mmCIF file of N, CA, C and O in Angstrom:
data_model
loop_
_atom_site.group_PDB
_atom_site.id
_atom_site.type_symbol
_atom_site.label_atom_id
_atom_site.label_comp_id
_atom_site.label_asym_id
_atom_site.label_seq_id
_atom_site.Cartn_x
_atom_site.Cartn_y
_atom_site.Cartn_z
ATOM 1 N N SER A 235 -0.501 -6.625 -3.199
ATOM 2 C CA SER A 235 1.376 -6.436 -3.182
ATOM 3 C C SER A 235 1.560 -5.041 -4.601
ATOM 4 O O SER A 235 0.458 -4.996 -5.350
ATOM 5 N N PHE A 236 2.480 -4.956 -4.032
ATOM 6 C CA PHE A 236 2.820 -3.848 -5.539
ATOM 7 C C PHE A 236 3.155 -4.466 -6.741
ATOM 8 O O PHE A 236 3.803 -5.467 -7.097
ATOM 9 N N GLN A 237 2.016 -3.899 -7.368
ATOM 10 C CA GLN A 237 2.180 -4.542 -9.023
ATOM 11 C C GLN A 237 3.030 -3.641 -10.278
ATOM 12 O O GLN A 237 3.020 -2.371 -9.809
ATOM 13 N N GLN A 238 3.066 -4.217 -11.132
ATOM 14 C CA GLN A 238 3.822 -3.529 -12.757
ATOM 15 C C GLN A 238 2.507 -2.456 -12.890
ATOM 16 O O GLN A 238 3.499 -1.528 -13.390
ATOM 17 N N LYS A 239 1.761 -2.668 -12.280
ATOM 18 C CA LYS A 239 0.564 -1.326 -13.000
ATOM 19 C C LYS A 239 0.806 -0.119 -12.128
ATOM 20 O O LYS A 239 0.669 1.051 -12.799
ATOM 21 N N HIS A 240 1.421 -0.573 -11.161
ATOM 22 C CA HIS A 240 1.721 0.595 -9.849
ATOM 23 C C HIS A 240 2.910 1.373 -10.719
ATOM 24 O O HIS A 240 2.986 2.910 -10.084
ATOM 25 N N ILE A 241 4.208 0.424 -11.211
ATOM 26 C CA ILE A 241 5.566 1.560 -11.342
ATOM 27 C C ILE A 241 4.898 1.973 -12.296
ATOM 28 O O ILE A 241 5.168 2.992 -12.511
ATOM 29 N N MET A 242 4.312 1.482 -13.844
ATOM 30 C CA MET A 242 3.665 1.981 -14.737
ATOM 31 C C MET A 242 2.986 4.067 -14.572
ATOM 32 O O MET A 242 3.570 4.373 -14.778
ATOM 33 N N GLN A 243 1.940 3.606 -13.457
ATOM 34 C CA GLN A 243 1.607 4.488 -12.739
ATOM 35 C C GLN A 243 2.364 5.551 -12.182
ATOM 36 O O GLN A 243 1.937 7.159 -12.605
ATOM 37 N N LEU A 244 3.271 5.181 -11.514
ATOM 38 C CA LEU A 244 4.298 6.232 -11.093
ATOM 39 C C LEU A 244 5.198 6.787 -11.768
ATOM 40 O O LEU A 244 5.098 8.295 -12.008
ATOM 41 N N LEU A 245 5.334 6.139 -12.848
ATOM 42 C CA LEU A 245 6.205 6.429 -14.296
ATOM 43 C C LEU A 245 5.454 7.399 -14.773
ATOM 44 O O LEU A 245 5.963 8.975 -15.613
ATOM 45 N N ASP A 246 3.836 7.390 -15.004
ATOM 46 C CA ASP A 246 3.635 8.048 -15.871
ATOM 47 C C ASP A 246 3.030 9.471 -15.314
ATOM 48 O O ASP A 246 3.058 10.645 -15.755
ATOM 49 N N GLU A 247 3.002 9.461 -14.262
ATOM 50 C CA GLU A 247 2.743 10.692 -13.146
ATOM 51 C C GLU A 247 3.909 11.642 -13.067
ATOM 52 O O GLU A 247 3.678 12.985 -13.057
ATOM 53 N N VAL A 248 5.188 11.224 -13.402
ATOM 54 C CA VAL A 248 6.219 12.640 -13.238
ATOM 55 C C VAL A 248 6.934 12.546 -14.773
ATOM 56 O O VAL A 248 7.670 12.585 -14.708
ATOM 57 N N GLY A 249 5.988 12.149 -15.956
ATOM 58 C CA GLY A 249 6.307 12.147 -16.903
ATOM 59 C C GLY A 249 7.351 11.551 -17.922
ATOM 60 O O GLY A 249 7.519 11.601 -18.851
ATOM 61 N N LEU A 250 6.803 9.946 -17.252
ATOM 62 C CA LEU A 250 8.076 9.536 -17.620
ATOM 63 C C LEU A 250 7.068 7.987 -18.590
ATOM 64 O O LEU A 250 7.208 7.167 -18.474
ATOM 65 N N TYR A 251 5.705 8.578 -19.222
ATOM 66 C CA TYR A 251 5.237 7.581 -19.750
ATOM 67 C C TYR A 251 6.613 7.200 -21.141
ATOM 68 O O TYR A 251 6.928 7.927 -21.852
ATOM 69 N N ASP A 252 6.153 6.056 -21.763
ATOM 70 C CA ASP A 252 6.086 5.905 -23.344
ATOM 71 C C ASP A 252 8.068 6.172 -23.400
ATOM 72 O O ASP A 252 8.523 5.814 -24.392
ATOM 73 N N VAL A 253 8.881 6.116 -22.083
ATOM 74 C CA VAL A 253 10.356 5.569 -22.143
ATOM 75 C C VAL A 253 11.231 5.056 -21.745
ATOM 76 O O VAL A 253 12.418 5.000 -21.730
ATOM 77 N N TYR A 254 10.145 3.928 -21.374
ATOM 78 C CA TYR A 254 10.828 2.374 -21.402
ATOM 79 C C TYR A 254 10.034 1.346 -22.008
ATOM 80 O O TYR A 254 9.107 1.615 -22.519
ATOM 81 N N GLU A 255 10.833 0.928 -21.942
ATOM 82 C CA GLU A 255 11.143 -0.192 -22.944
ATOM 83 C C GLU A 255 10.602 -2.070 -21.638
ATOM 84 O O GLU A 255 9.627 -2.705 -22.414
ATOM 85 N N SER A 256 10.318 -2.031 -20.760
ATOM 86 C CA SER A 256 10.083 -2.991 -20.466
ATOM 87 C C SER A 256 10.184 -2.978 -18.550
ATOM 88 O O SER A 256 10.559 -2.157 -17.932
ATOM 89 N N ILE A 257 9.394 -3.661 -17.500
ATOM 90 C CA ILE A 257 9.563 -3.434 -15.869
ATOM 91 C C ILE A 257 9.403 -4.729 -15.778
ATOM 92 O O ILE A 257 8.464 -5.602 -16.200
ATOM 93 N N THR A 258 9.985 -5.550 -15.373
ATOM 94 C CA THR A 258 10.562 -6.880 -14.398
ATOM 95 C C THR A 258 10.194 -6.646 -12.558
ATOM 96 O O THR A 258 10.774 -6.282 -12.125
ATOM 97 N N ILE A 259 9.198 -7.323 -12.518
ATOM 98 C CA ILE A 259 9.333 -7.357 -10.769
ATOM 99 C C ILE A 259 9.394 -8.926 -10.042
ATOM 100 O O ILE A 259 8.432 -9.785 -10.623
ATOM 101 N N PRO A 260 10.845 -9.757 -10.163
ATOM 102 C CA PRO A 260 11.607 -10.381 -9.443
ATOM 103 C C PRO A 260 10.207 -10.906 -8.244
ATOM 104 O O PRO A 260 9.685 -10.607 -7.368
ATOM 105 N N GLN A 261 9.579 -12.390 -8.432
ATOM 106 C CA GLN A 261 9.031 -12.461 -7.391
ATOM 107 C C GLN A 261 8.894 -14.475 -6.877
ATOM 108 O O GLN A 261 9.775 -15.236 -7.456
ATOM 109 N N ALA A 262 8.755 -13.974 -5.472
ATOM 110 C CA ALA A 262 8.941 -15.670 -4.652
ATOM 111 C C ALA A 262 8.369 -16.868 -5.117
ATOM 112 O O ALA A 262 7.216 -16.414 -5.317
ATOM 113 N N PRO A 263 8.679 -18.418 -4.954
ATOM 114 C CA PRO A 263 7.156 -18.452 -4.946
ATOM 115 C C PRO A 263 6.135 -18.631 -4.771
ATOM 116 O O PRO A 263 6.471 -17.971 -3.402
ATOM 117 N N ALA A 264 5.339 -19.278 -5.313
ATOM 118 C CA ALA A 264 4.040 -19.042 -4.478
ATOM 119 C C ALA A 264 3.795 -19.617 -2.764
ATOM 120 O O ALA A 264 4.759 -20.787 -2.704
ATOM 121 N N ASN A 265 3.189 -19.184 -1.875
ATOM 122 C CA ASN A 265 3.174 -19.598 -0.379
ATOM 123 C C ASN A 265 1.804 -20.759 -0.211
ATOM 124 O O ASN A 265 1.379 -21.415 -0.884
ATOM 125 N N ALA A 266 2.285 -20.936 0.676
ATOM 126 C CA ALA A 266 1.401 -21.853 1.648
ATOM 127 C C ALA A 266 -0.171 -21.748 1.078
ATOM 128 O O ALA A 266 -1.257 -22.558 0.913
ATOM 129 N N ARG A 267 -0.954 -20.641 0.895
ATOM 130 C CA ARG A 267 -2.074 -20.096 0.453
ATOM 131 C C ARG A 267 -1.996 -19.881 -1.206
ATOM 132 O O ARG A 267 -2.390 -18.605 -1.467
ATOM 133 N N ASN A 268 -0.842 -20.136 -1.888
ATOM 134 C CA ASN A 268 -0.807 -19.726 -3.136
ATOM 135 C C ASN A 268 -0.928 -18.293 -3.744
ATOM 136 O O ASN A 268 -1.597 -18.009 -4.922
ATOM 137 N N ARG A 269 -0.408 -17.714 -2.756
ATOM 138 C CA ARG A 269 0.286 -16.219 -3.248
ATOM 139 C C ARG A 269 1.501 -15.732 -3.637
ATOM 140 O O ARG A 269 2.491 -16.628 -2.681
ATOM 141 N N VAL A 270 1.410 -15.403 -4.997
ATOM 142 C CA VAL A 270 2.673 -14.995 -5.337
ATOM 143 C C VAL A 270 3.102 -13.714 -4.538
ATOM 144 O O VAL A 270 2.609 -12.811 -4.390
ATOM 145 N N ILE A 271 4.769 -13.601 -4.288
ATOM 146 C CA ILE A 271 5.004 -11.988 -3.164
ATOM 147 C C ILE A 271 6.256 -11.936 -3.907
ATOM 148 O O ILE A 271 6.937 -12.564 -3.930
ATOM 149 N N ASN A 272 6.191 -10.676 -3.889
ATOM 150 C CA ASN A 272 7.539 -9.949 -5.121
ATOM 151 C C ASN A 272 8.859 -9.663 -3.795
ATOM 152 O O ASN A 272 8.136 -9.528 -2.945
ATOM 153 N N TRP A 273 9.616 -9.590 -4.175
ATOM 154 C CA TRP A 273 11.021 -9.400 -3.492
ATOM 155 C C TRP A 273 11.104 -8.028 -2.436
ATOM 156 O O TRP A 273 11.453 -8.087 -2.011
ATOM 157 N N GLY A 274 9.960 -6.910 -3.146
ATOM 158 C CA GLY A 274 9.912 -5.659 -2.782
ATOM 159 C C GLY A 274 10.831 -4.939 -4.019
ATOM 160 O O GLY A 274 11.810 -3.580 -3.496
ATOM 161 N N TYR A 275 11.460 -5.216 -5.126
ATOM 162 C CA TYR A 275 12.259 -4.167 -5.896
ATOM 163 C C TYR A 275 11.794 -4.879 -7.228
ATOM 164 O O TYR A 275 10.986 -5.782 -7.578
ATOM 165 N N ALA A 276 12.408 -3.772 -8.637
ATOM 166 C CA ALA A 276 12.334 -3.815 -9.611
ATOM 167 C C ALA A 276 13.411 -3.690 -10.394
ATOM 168 O O ALA A 276 13.660 -2.751 -10.583
ATOM 169 N N PHE A 277 12.998 -3.544 -11.637
ATOM 170 C CA PHE A 277 13.790 -3.511 -13.110
ATOM 171 C C PHE A 277 12.710 -2.929 -13.952
ATOM 172 O O PHE A 277 11.968 -3.438 -14.383
ATOM 173 N N VAL A 278 13.369 -1.332 -14.175
ATOM 174 C CA VAL A 278 12.912 -0.974 -15.652
ATOM 175 C C VAL A 278 13.909 -0.579 -16.284
ATOM 176 O O VAL A 278 14.994 0.009 -16.751
ATOM 177 N N LYS A 279 13.869 -0.847 -17.220
ATOM 178 C CA LYS A 279 14.693 -0.589 -18.350
ATOM 179 C C LYS A 279 14.129 0.087 -19.451
ATOM 180 O O LYS A 279 12.883 0.545 -20.239
ATOM 181 N N PHE A 280 14.958 1.645 -19.897
ATOM 182 C CA PHE A 280 14.564 2.497 -20.066
ATOM 183 C C PHE A 280 15.385 2.602 -21.765
ATOM 184 O O PHE A 280 15.958 1.414 -22.217
ATOM 185 N N LYS A 281 14.526 3.441 -22.350
ATOM 186 C CA LYS A 281 14.935 3.290 -24.055
ATOM 187 C C LYS A 281 16.353 4.554 -24.078
ATOM 188 O O LYS A 281 17.323 3.755 -25.129
ATOM 189 N N ALA A 282 16.396 4.944 -23.107
ATOM 190 C CA ALA A 282 18.102 5.535 -23.226
ATOM 191 C C ALA A 282 18.538 6.151 -21.907
ATOM 192 O O ALA A 282 17.269 6.040 -20.804
ATOM 193 N N HIS A 283 19.692 6.256 -21.235
ATOM 194 C CA HIS A 283 20.377 6.738 -20.174
ATOM 195 C C HIS A 283 19.779 7.420 -19.301
ATOM 196 O O HIS A 283 19.398 7.480 -18.111
ATOM 197 N N GLU A 284 18.934 8.643 -20.513
ATOM 198 C CA GLU A 284 18.786 10.384 -19.864
ATOM 199 C C GLU A 284 17.692 9.818 -19.320
ATOM 200 O O GLU A 284 17.137 10.431 -18.336
ATOM 201 N N HIS A 285 16.282 8.770 -19.286
ATOM 202 C CA HIS A 285 15.706 8.242 -19.008
ATOM 203 C C HIS A 285 15.769 7.569 -17.793
ATOM 204 O O HIS A 285 14.954 8.038 -16.961
ATOM 205 N N ALA A 286 16.447 7.353 -17.608
ATOM 206 C CA ALA A 286 16.915 6.386 -16.378
ATOM 207 C C ALA A 286 17.451 7.188 -15.247
ATOM 208 O O ALA A 286 16.993 7.497 -13.830
ATOM 209 N N PHE A 287 18.070 8.174 -15.632
ATOM 210 C CA PHE A 287 18.980 9.587 -15.071
ATOM 211 C C PHE A 287 17.155 10.793 -14.424
ATOM 212 O O PHE A 287 17.158 10.833 -13.365
ATOM 213 N N ALA A 288 16.350 10.689 -15.124
ATOM 214 C CA ALA A 288 15.143 11.602 -14.919
ATOM 215 C C ALA A 288 14.196 10.784 -13.894
ATOM 216 O O ALA A 288 14.054 11.454 -12.979
ATOM 217 N N CYS A 289 14.250 9.160 -13.839
ATOM 218 C CA CYS A 289 14.011 8.322 -13.130
ATOM 219 C C CYS A 289 14.181 8.483 -11.870
ATOM 220 O O CYS A 289 13.575 8.916 -10.504
ATOM 221 N N TYR A 290 15.473 8.688 -11.835
ATOM 222 C CA TYR A 290 16.171 9.048 -10.374
ATOM 223 C C TYR A 290 15.810 9.408 -9.540
ATOM 224 O O TYR A 290 15.471 9.826 -8.470
ATOM 225 N N TRP A 291 15.747 11.090 -10.425
ATOM 226 C CA TRP A 291 15.831 12.699 -9.843
ATOM 227 C C TRP A 291 14.398 12.863 -9.410
ATOM 228 O O TRP A 291 13.887 14.161 -8.798
ATOM 229 N N ARG A 292 13.318 12.417 -10.283
ATOM 230 C CA ARG A 292 11.509 12.444 -10.117
ATOM 231 C C ARG A 292 11.436 11.355 -9.039
ATOM 232 O O ARG A 292 10.284 11.828 -8.262
ATOM 233 N N LEU A 293 12.082 10.332 -9.055
ATOM 234 C CA LEU A 293 11.264 9.489 -8.340
ATOM 235 C C LEU A 293 12.143 8.985 -6.201
ATOM 236 O O LEU A 293 11.140 7.915 -5.833
ATOM 237 N N ASN A 294 13.104 8.802 -6.429
ATOM 238 C CA ASN A 294 14.172 8.742 -5.655
ATOM 239 C C ASN A 294 14.012 9.194 -4.096
ATOM 240 O O ASN A 294 13.523 10.168 -4.709
ATOM 241 N N GLY A 295 13.420 8.864 -3.166
ATOM 242 C CA GLY A 295 12.628 8.754 -2.203
ATOM 243 C C GLY A 295 11.441 9.213 -1.997
ATOM 244 O O GLY A 295 10.849 8.956 -1.220
ATOM 245 N N LYS A 296 10.531 8.875 -3.039
ATOM 246 C CA LYS A 296 9.203 9.364 -3.412
ATOM 247 C C LYS A 296 8.468 8.163 -2.308
ATOM 248 O O LYS A 296 8.582 6.905 -2.205
ATOM 249 N N SER A 297 7.455 8.540 -1.274
ATOM 250 C CA SER A 297 6.944 8.069 -0.625
ATOM 251 C C SER A 297 5.554 7.164 -1.243
ATOM 252 O O SER A 297 5.488 7.420 -2.041
ATOM 253 N N LEU A 298 5.628 5.797 -0.442
ATOM 254 C CA LEU A 298 4.494 4.927 -1.430
ATOM 255 C C LEU A 298 3.428 4.933 -0.562
ATOM 256 O O LEU A 298 2.865 3.741 -0.767
ATOM 257 N N ARG A 299 3.267 5.727 0.268
ATOM 258 C CA ARG A 299 2.136 6.328 1.232
ATOM 259 C C ARG A 299 0.805 5.700 0.725
ATOM 260 O O ARG A 299 -0.319 4.869 1.358
ATOM 261 N N ARG A 300 0.449 5.970 -0.455
ATOM 262 C CA ARG A 300 -0.556 6.397 -1.057
ATOM 263 C C ARG A 300 -1.092 4.807 -1.787
ATOM 264 O O ARG A 300 -1.980 4.501 -2.070
ATOM 265 N N TYR A 301 -0.007 4.027 -1.852
ATOM 266 C CA TYR A 301 -0.327 2.482 -2.001
ATOM 267 C C TYR A 301 -0.084 1.691 -0.634
ATOM 268 O O TYR A 301 -0.339 0.214 -1.184
ATOM 269 N N GLY A 302 -0.235 2.006 -0.146
ATOM 270 C CA GLY A 302 -0.821 1.261 1.278
ATOM 271 C C GLY A 302 0.713 1.138 2.011
ATOM 272 O O GLY A 302 0.615 -0.120 2.982
ATOM 273 N N SER A 303 1.746 1.924 2.128
ATOM 274 C CA SER A 303 3.170 1.176 2.084
ATOM 275 C C SER A 303 3.512 2.400 3.041
ATOM 276 O O SER A 303 3.742 3.525 2.692
ATOM 277 N N SER A 304 4.468 2.154 4.060
ATOM 278 C CA SER A 304 5.254 3.343 4.945
ATOM 279 C C SER A 304 6.407 2.901 4.564
ATOM 280 O O SER A 304 7.228 4.102 4.329
ATOM 281 N N LYS A 305 6.540 2.589 3.206
ATOM 282 C CA LYS A 305 8.380 2.332 2.912
ATOM 283 C C LYS A 305 8.337 3.876 1.379
ATOM 284 O O LYS A 305 7.430 4.375 1.463
ATOM 285 N N SER A 306 9.195 4.098 0.922
ATOM 286 C CA SER A 306 9.816 5.178 0.488
ATOM 287 C C SER A 306 10.499 3.915 -1.055
ATOM 288 O O SER A 306 11.609 3.584 -0.726
ATOM 289 N N LEU A 307 10.877 4.988 -2.019
ATOM 290 C CA LEU A 307 11.512 3.956 -3.377
ATOM 291 C C LEU A 307 13.233 4.631 -3.221
ATOM 292 O O LEU A 307 13.851 6.047 -3.233
ATOM 293 N N LEU A 308 13.686 3.799 -3.926
ATOM 294 C CA LEU A 308 14.938 3.064 -3.892
ATOM 295 C C LEU A 308 15.384 3.280 -4.956
ATOM 296 O O LEU A 308 14.822 2.045 -5.548
ATOM 297 N N VAL A 309 15.398 4.578 -5.838
ATOM 298 C CA VAL A 309 15.949 4.486 -7.042
ATOM 299 C C VAL A 309 17.784 4.060 -7.444
ATOM 300 O O VAL A 309 18.319 5.216 -6.661
ATOM 301 N N VAL A 310 17.817 2.942 -7.914
ATOM 302 C CA VAL A 310 19.318 3.327 -7.569
ATOM 303 C C VAL A 310 19.932 2.349 -9.157
ATOM 304 O O VAL A 310 19.232 0.986 -9.982
ATOM 305 N N PRO A 311 20.696 2.226 -10.293
ATOM 306 C CA PRO A 311 20.957 1.640 -11.356
ATOM 307 C C PRO A 311 21.943 0.192 -11.579
ATOM 308 O O PRO A 311 22.421 0.313 -10.456
ATOM 309 N N ALA A 312 21.125 -0.290 -12.213
ATOM 310 C CA ALA A 312 21.889 -1.479 -12.070
ATOM 311 C C ALA A 312 23.054 -1.440 -13.297
ATOM 312 O O ALA A 312 23.070 -1.048 -14.193
ATOM 313 N N CYS A 313 23.527 -3.131 -13.184
ATOM 314 C CA CYS A 313 24.770 -2.679 -14.269
ATOM 315 C C CYS A 313 24.602 -2.782 -15.276
ATOM 316 O O CYS A 313 23.250 -3.559 -15.694
ATOM 317 N N LYS A 314 25.284 -2.432 -16.448
ATOM 318 C CA LYS A 314 24.600 -2.607 -17.982
ATOM 319 C C LYS A 314 24.698 -4.113 -17.891
ATOM 320 O O LYS A 314 25.559 -4.623 -18.178
ATOM 321 N N GLY A 315 23.534 -4.533 -18.664
ATOM 322 C CA GLY A 315 22.954 -5.600 -18.671
ATOM 323 C C GLY A 315 22.570 -6.776 -18.213
ATOM 324 O O GLY A 315 22.599 -8.227 -17.700
ATOM 325 N N ARG A 316 23.126 -6.793 -16.613
ATOM 326 C CA ARG A 316 23.102 -7.633 -15.740
ATOM 327 C C ARG A 316 22.074 -6.694 -14.249
ATOM 328 O O ARG A 316 22.586 -5.903 -13.995
ATOM 329 N N ALA A 317 21.796 -7.563 -13.581
ATOM 330 C CA ALA A 317 20.909 -7.449 -12.153
ATOM 331 C C ALA A 317 22.365 -7.413 -11.250
ATOM 332 O O ALA A 317 23.322 -7.677 -11.438
ATOM 333 N N PRO A 318 21.873 -6.424 -10.479
ATOM 334 C CA PRO A 318 23.274 -6.040 -9.107
ATOM 335 C C PRO A 318 23.171 -7.512 -8.956
ATOM 336 O O PRO A 318 21.669 -8.346 -7.875
ATOM 337 N N LYS A 319 23.945 -8.094 -8.048
ATOM 338 C CA LYS A 319 24.367 -9.166 -7.307
ATOM 339 C C LYS A 319 24.215 -8.783 -5.772
ATOM 340 O O LYS A 319 24.717 -7.651 -5.548
ATOM 341 N N LYS A 320 23.584 -9.521 -5.137
ATOM 342 C CA LYS A 320 22.985 -9.173 -4.079
ATOM 343 C C LYS A 320 24.542 -10.327 -3.117
ATOM 344 O O LYS A 320 24.250 -11.405 -3.587
ATOM 345 N N ARG A 321 25.009 -9.838 -2.033
ATOM 346 C CA ARG A 321 25.879 -10.665 -1.163
ATOM 347 C C ARG A 321 26.185 -10.007 0.409
ATOM 348 O O ARG A 321 26.048 -8.904 0.486
ATOM 349 N N GLY A 322 25.359 -11.068 1.022
ATOM 350 C CA GLY A 322 25.548 -10.355 2.312
ATOM 351 C C GLY A 322 24.281 -9.467 2.918
ATOM 352 O O GLY A 322 24.995 -8.650 3.678
ATOM 353 N N GLY A 323 23.154 -9.694 2.114
ATOM 354 C CA GLY A 323 22.414 -9.178 2.577
ATOM 355 C C GLY A 323 22.295 -7.375 1.660
ATOM 356 O O GLY A 323 21.356 -6.556 2.292
ATOM 357 N N THR A 324 23.591 -7.184 1.378
ATOM 358 C CA THR A 324 23.541 -6.042 1.094
ATOM 359 C C THR A 324 23.499 -5.583 -1.101
ATOM 360 O O THR A 324 23.640 -7.086 -1.537
ATOM 361 N N ILE A 325 23.116 -4.838 -1.547
ATOM 362 C CA ILE A 325 22.922 -5.227 -3.283
ATOM 363 C C ILE A 325 24.515 -4.795 -3.786
ATOM 364 O O ILE A 325 24.383 -3.120 -3.639
ATOM 365 N N LYS A 326 25.066 -5.512 -4.229
ATOM 366 C CA LYS A 326 26.319 -4.816 -5.204
ATOM 367 C C LYS A 326 26.252 -3.844 -6.278
ATOM 368 O O LYS A 326 24.954 -4.488 -7.084
ATOM 369 N N ARG A 327 26.268 -2.419 -5.857
ATOM 370 C CA ARG A 327 26.089 -1.580 -7.326
ATOM 371 C C ARG A 327 26.820 -1.412 -7.950
ATOM 372 O O ARG A 327 28.066 -1.947 -7.854
ATOM 373 N N CYS A 328 26.209 -0.917 -9.243
ATOM 374 C CA CYS A 328 27.475 -0.545 -10.713
ATOM 375 C C CYS A 328 28.461 0.941 -10.005
ATOM 376 O O CYS A 328 27.750 1.563 -8.885
ATOM 377 N N ASN A 329 29.290 1.070 -10.662
ATOM 378 C CA ASN A 329 29.866 2.259 -10.456
ATOM 379 C C ASN A 329 29.262 3.714 -11.377
ATOM 380 O O ASN A 329 30.056 4.125 -11.885
ATOM 381 N N GLU A 330 28.163 3.462 -11.946
ATOM 382 C CA GLU A 330 27.415 4.552 -12.376
ATOM 383 C C GLU A 330 27.502 5.684 -11.862
ATOM 384 O O GLU A 330 27.185 5.846 -10.799
ATOM 385 N N THR A 331 27.666 6.877 -11.960
ATOM 386 C CA THR A 331 27.878 8.216 -12.321
ATOM 387 C C THR A 331 26.821 8.840 -12.262
ATOM 388 O O THR A 331 25.676 8.906 -13.445
ATOM 389 N N LEU A 332 25.303 9.440 -11.157
ATOM 390 C CA LEU A 332 24.269 10.200 -11.781
ATOM 391 C C LEU A 332 24.355 11.125 -11.906
ATOM 392 O O LEU A 332 25.667 12.019 -11.276
ATOM 393 N N PRO A 333 24.116 11.902 -13.084
ATOM 394 C CA PRO A 333 24.768 13.448 -13.808
ATOM 395 C C PRO A 333 24.051 13.754 -12.742
ATOM 396 O O PRO A 333 22.680 13.952 -12.245
ATOM 397 N N PRO A 334 24.261 15.690 -12.482
ATOM 398 C CA PRO A 334 23.313 16.745 -11.739
ATOM 399 C C PRO A 334 21.849 16.714 -11.901
ATOM 400 O O PRO A 334 21.402 16.765 -13.392
ATOM 401 N N PRO A 335 20.823 17.161 -11.355
ATOM 402 C CA PRO A 335 19.839 16.934 -12.150
ATOM 403 C C PRO A 335 19.754 18.146 -13.035
ATOM 404 O O PRO A 335 20.046 19.217 -13.392
ATOM 405 N N LEU A 336 18.557 17.663 -13.774
ATOM 406 C CA LEU A 336 18.225 18.602 -14.993
ATOM 407 C C LEU A 336 17.478 20.106 -14.812
ATOM 408 O O LEU A 336 16.633 20.091 -13.717
ATOM 409 N N ALA A 337 17.601 21.305 -14.781
ATOM 410 C CA ALA A 337 17.268 22.615 -14.539
ATOM 411 C C ALA A 337 15.351 21.978 -15.082
ATOM 412 O O ALA A 337 15.436 21.838 -15.962
ATOM 413 N N PRO A 338 14.416 22.314 -14.380
ATOM 414 C CA PRO A 338 13.367 22.365 -14.658
ATOM 415 C C PRO A 338 12.289 23.428 -15.893
ATOM 416 O O PRO A 338 13.690 24.342 -16.316
ATOM 417 N N THR A 339 12.208 22.825 -16.637
ATOM 418 C CA THR A 339 11.761 23.435 -18.340
ATOM 419 C C THR A 339 10.329 23.691 -18.201
ATOM 420 O O THR A 339 9.674 24.058 -16.883
#
């Protein structure tokens, strides 16, 4: 399953090393085979809003094929200090507005 080290590797590869404070991957309780499974999402706490926006512009939609998954990343801002709430099978998102992408340097 996708682990914290994979997220760190993705962030590092796009130049976001040393700009985050923590990575949290919520996990389901161990199953009958004593395997802990993640829920398919993670929270990254960045040191500044600019870093979170850079993460969005650099990783949103990126394929996870090289990690053995057919999925792509969906980067969504979380509510300030709170996790998004799940209601009726969808995640209630914050009203954060993403700025336009920065010009390449």
